[in-house]
């Protein structure tokens, strides 16, 4: 299996076949029908440019009260189960016996981005975070545990998987931009990013 290591991130290009990507998008559509995408607001009151929802025991939410995991969607319902097509990728590549509690679903439309951040709302940083890219290409920037310093960037393409564990688990990372319309996977363009996490 082809693997790149950049800044401690393990990148698996083309991990998902085109057929597997189509199946996964169908599974995600069912999740989104039950748990609609919403625009989170940062604790400082800025609307994020990505839209989000989740599957699993917990979903990640952000609003004026802060960033946190919640057992229910903002509309009050429980989150749908994580589709087995997505869990299978975790079983292949995560290297842990734990099961993910959350699959965060981020949708990037034209112009959406995600600033450099750390994933640190989970309890156990010995557990990795695994991310799956579907749809349009995205420029992924990887930095350091502390703010600042040199960064490296890579274009993530549909079907690529990134595992952020070990020394990289608390490194800053973000999406500078997407190439809107670069992939035929989503008929109206855009990018889906799935991140699987062990929460508690
Ligand atoms: C994205 N990804 O690819 C944003 N987080 O759209 C993340 O924030 C991320 O790719 C943790 C681990 C891997 C990631
Ligand atoms: Fe992240």
Coordinates of C-alpha atoms and ligand atoms in Angstrom, one line a residue:
X1 CA 0.0 0.0 0.0
X2 CA 1.3 3.4 -1.0
X3 CA 2.0 5.7 1.9
X4 CA 3.5 9.2 2.2
X5 CA 4.7 10.6 5.5
X6 CA 4.7 14.4 5.8
X7 CA 5.2 16.3 9.1
X8 CA 4.3 13.0 10.8
X9 CA 0.9 12.7 9.0
X10 CA 0.4 9.4 7.2
X11 CA -1.1 10.0 3.7
X12 CA -2.6 7.1 1.7
X13 CA -3.2 8.4 -1.8
X14 CA -6.1 6.7 -3.7
X15 CA -7.0 4.4 -0.8
X16 CA -10.6 4.3 -2.0
X17 CA -11.5 3.0 -5.5
X18 CA -13.9 5.1 -7.6
X19 CA -16.7 2.6 -6.9
X20 CA -16.0 2.7 -3.1
X21 CA -16.2 6.5 -3.3
X22 CA -19.6 6.4 -5.0
X23 CA -20.9 4.0 -2.4
X24 CA -19.6 6.2 0.4
X25 CA -21.2 9.3 -1.0
X26 CA -24.6 7.4 -1.2
X27 CA -24.1 6.4 2.5
X28 CA -23.3 10.0 3.4
X29 CA -26.4 11.3 1.6
X30 CA -28.5 9.1 3.9
X31 CA -26.8 10.5 7.0
X32 CA -27.3 14.1 5.8
X33 CA -31.0 13.5 5.0
X34 CA -31.5 12.4 8.7
X35 CA -29.1 14.9 10.2
X36 CA -29.0 18.0 8.0
X37 CA -25.8 20.0 7.4
X38 CA -25.5 23.3 9.3
X39 CA -23.2 26.2 9.3
X40 CA -21.4 26.2 12.7
X41 CA -20.6 29.5 14.4
X42 CA -17.2 29.9 16.2
X43 CA -17.2 30.9 19.8
X44 CA -16.3 34.5 18.6
X45 CA -19.4 34.6 16.5
X46 CA -17.9 34.0 13.0
X47 CA -19.9 31.7 10.7
X48 CA -17.6 28.9 9.4
X49 CA -17.4 28.6 5.6
X50 CA -17.8 24.8 5.8
X51 CA -21.1 23.2 6.6
X52 CA -21.1 20.2 9.0
X53 CA -23.0 17.4 10.5
X54 CA -22.0 14.1 12.2
X55 CA -22.7 10.4 12.6
X56 CA -22.0 8.3 15.6
X57 CA -22.5 8.4 19.4
X58 CA -21.2 12.0 19.4
X59 CA -21.2 14.9 17.0
X60 CA -18.8 17.8 17.0
X61 CA -20.5 21.2 17.3
X62 CA -19.5 24.8 17.7
X63 CA -21.5 27.8 18.7
X64 CA -21.2 30.9 21.0
X65 CA -20.8 28.5 24.0
X66 CA -17.6 26.9 22.5
X67 CA -16.4 23.8 20.7
X68 CA -17.5 20.5 22.1
X69 CA -19.0 17.0 21.4
X70 CA -22.7 16.6 21.8
X71 CA -24.9 13.5 21.8
X72 CA -27.6 15.2 19.7
X73 CA -27.8 17.3 16.5
X74 CA -28.6 21.0 17.1
X75 CA -32.2 20.0 16.1
X76 CA -32.4 17.7 19.1
X77 CA -32.2 14.3 17.4
X78 CA -29.6 11.7 18.0
X79 CA -26.9 11.4 15.3
X80 CA -27.3 8.6 12.7
X81 CA -25.0 5.6 13.0
X82 CA -21.6 5.7 11.2
X83 CA -22.0 3.8 7.9
X84 CA -20.1 0.5 7.7
X85 CA -18.3 1.7 4.5
X86 CA -16.7 4.4 6.6
X87 CA -15.9 2.2 9.6
X88 CA -14.1 -0.2 7.3
X89 CA -11.5 2.4 6.5
X90 CA -10.9 3.0 10.2
X91 CA -10.4 -0.8 10.6
X92 CA -7.9 -0.9 7.7
X93 CA -5.7 2.1 8.7
X94 CA -6.2 3.4 12.2
X95 CA -4.0 0.8 14.0
X96 CA -6.2 0.9 17.1
X97 CA -8.7 -1.6 18.6
X98 CA -11.0 1.2 19.7
X99 CA -14.1 2.1 17.6
X100 CA -14.7 5.7 16.5
X101 CA -17.4 7.5 18.4
X102 CA -17.7 10.4 15.9
X103 CA -17.6 10.8 12.1
X104 CA -17.6 14.5 11.5
X105 CA -18.8 15.3 8.0
X106 CA -17.5 18.6 6.5
X107 CA -18.8 20.0 3.3
X108 CA -16.8 22.5 1.4
X109 CA -18.7 24.5 -1.3
X110 CA -17.0 27.0 -3.6
X111 CA -14.7 29.3 -1.6
X112 CA -14.9 27.3 1.7
X113 CA -11.7 26.8 3.7
X114 CA -10.6 25.8 7.1
X115 CA -8.1 27.8 9.1
X116 CA -5.1 26.1 10.8
X117 CA -6.3 24.4 14.0
X118 CA -5.6 21.5 16.3
X119 CA -8.0 18.7 17.0
X120 CA -8.0 18.7 20.8
X121 CA -11.6 18.3 22.0
X122 CA -11.1 14.6 22.5
X123 CA -10.1 12.9 25.8
X124 CA -7.3 10.6 24.6
X125 CA -4.7 11.9 22.3
X126 CA -3.1 8.4 22.0
X127 CA -6.0 7.7 19.7
X128 CA -5.6 8.8 16.0
X129 CA -7.9 10.9 13.9
X130 CA -8.5 9.6 10.4
X131 CA -9.7 11.7 7.5
X132 CA -11.2 10.7 4.2
X133 CA -11.4 13.1 1.2
X134 CA -14.2 12.9 -1.4
X135 CA -14.8 15.2 -4.3
X136 CA -12.8 18.3 -5.2
X137 CA -9.1 18.6 -4.6
X138 CA -8.1 20.5 -1.5
X139 CA -4.8 22.1 -0.4
X140 CA -4.0 20.6 3.0
X141 CA -1.5 22.5 5.2
X142 CA 0.4 20.7 8.0
X143 CA 2.2 22.7 10.6
X144 CA 3.5 22.2 14.1
X145 CA 2.2 21.4 17.6
X146 CA 3.1 25.0 18.7
X147 CA 1.7 27.9 16.7
X148 CA 3.9 29.1 13.9
X149 CA 7.0 27.6 12.3
X150 CA 7.4 25.9 8.9
X151 CA 4.5 24.2 7.2
X152 CA 4.2 21.8 4.4
X153 CA 1.2 21.4 2.0
X154 CA -0.2 18.7 -0.1
X155 CA -3.2 18.5 -2.5
X156 CA -5.6 15.9 -1.2
X157 CA -7.7 14.2 -3.9
X158 CA -10.9 12.2 -3.8
X159 CA -10.2 8.8 -2.3
X160 CA -7.2 9.9 -0.3
X161 CA -7.0 9.1 3.5
X162 CA -4.9 10.8 6.1
X163 CA -4.1 9.4 9.5
X164 CA -3.0 11.9 12.2
X165 CA -1.6 9.9 15.1
X166 CA 1.4 9.7 17.4
X167 CA 3.7 12.7 17.2
X168 CA 1.4 14.4 14.6
X169 CA -1.8 14.0 16.6
X170 CA -1.7 17.6 18.0
X171 CA -0.1 19.3 15.0
X172 CA -1.9 22.3 13.5
X173 CA -3.5 21.7 10.1
X174 CA -6.1 23.2 7.8
X175 CA -7.4 23.6 4.3
X176 CA -6.3 26.7 2.4
X177 CA -8.6 26.3 -0.6
X178 CA -10.3 23.8 -2.8
X179 CA -10.2 23.5 -6.6
X180 CA -14.0 23.8 -7.1
X181 CA -15.3 21.5 -9.8
X182 CA -12.0 19.5 -10.1
X183 CA -13.7 16.2 -9.4
X184 CA -16.7 14.6 -11.1
X185 CA -17.7 12.7 -7.9
X186 CA -20.2 15.2 -6.7
X187 CA -22.5 16.4 -9.5
X188 CA -22.7 20.0 -8.2
X189 CA -19.0 20.2 -7.2
X190 CA -17.6 20.6 -3.7
X191 CA -15.7 18.5 -1.3
X192 CA -16.6 16.2 1.5
X193 CA -14.2 15.5 4.3
X194 CA -14.9 12.8 6.9
X195 CA -12.9 12.7 10.1
X196 CA -13.3 9.7 12.4
X197 CA -12.4 10.2 16.1
X198 CA -12.4 8.4 19.4
X199 CA -14.1 11.0 21.7
X200 CA -14.1 9.7 25.4
Ligands
LIG1 C1 -10.1 18.6 5.9 N1 -9.3 18.0 7.9 O1 -9.4 17.8 5.3 C2 -9.9 19.1 7.3 N2 -8.3 16.9 11.1 O2 -11.1 19.2 5.3 C3 -9.0 18.1 9.3 O3 -9.2 19.0 10.0 C4 -8.3 16.9 9.8 O4 -7.6 16.0 7.8 C5 -7.7 15.9 11.7 C6 -7.1 14.9 11.1 C7 -7.0 14.9 9.7 C8 -7.7 16.0 9.1
LIG2 FE1 -8.8 18.8 12.0

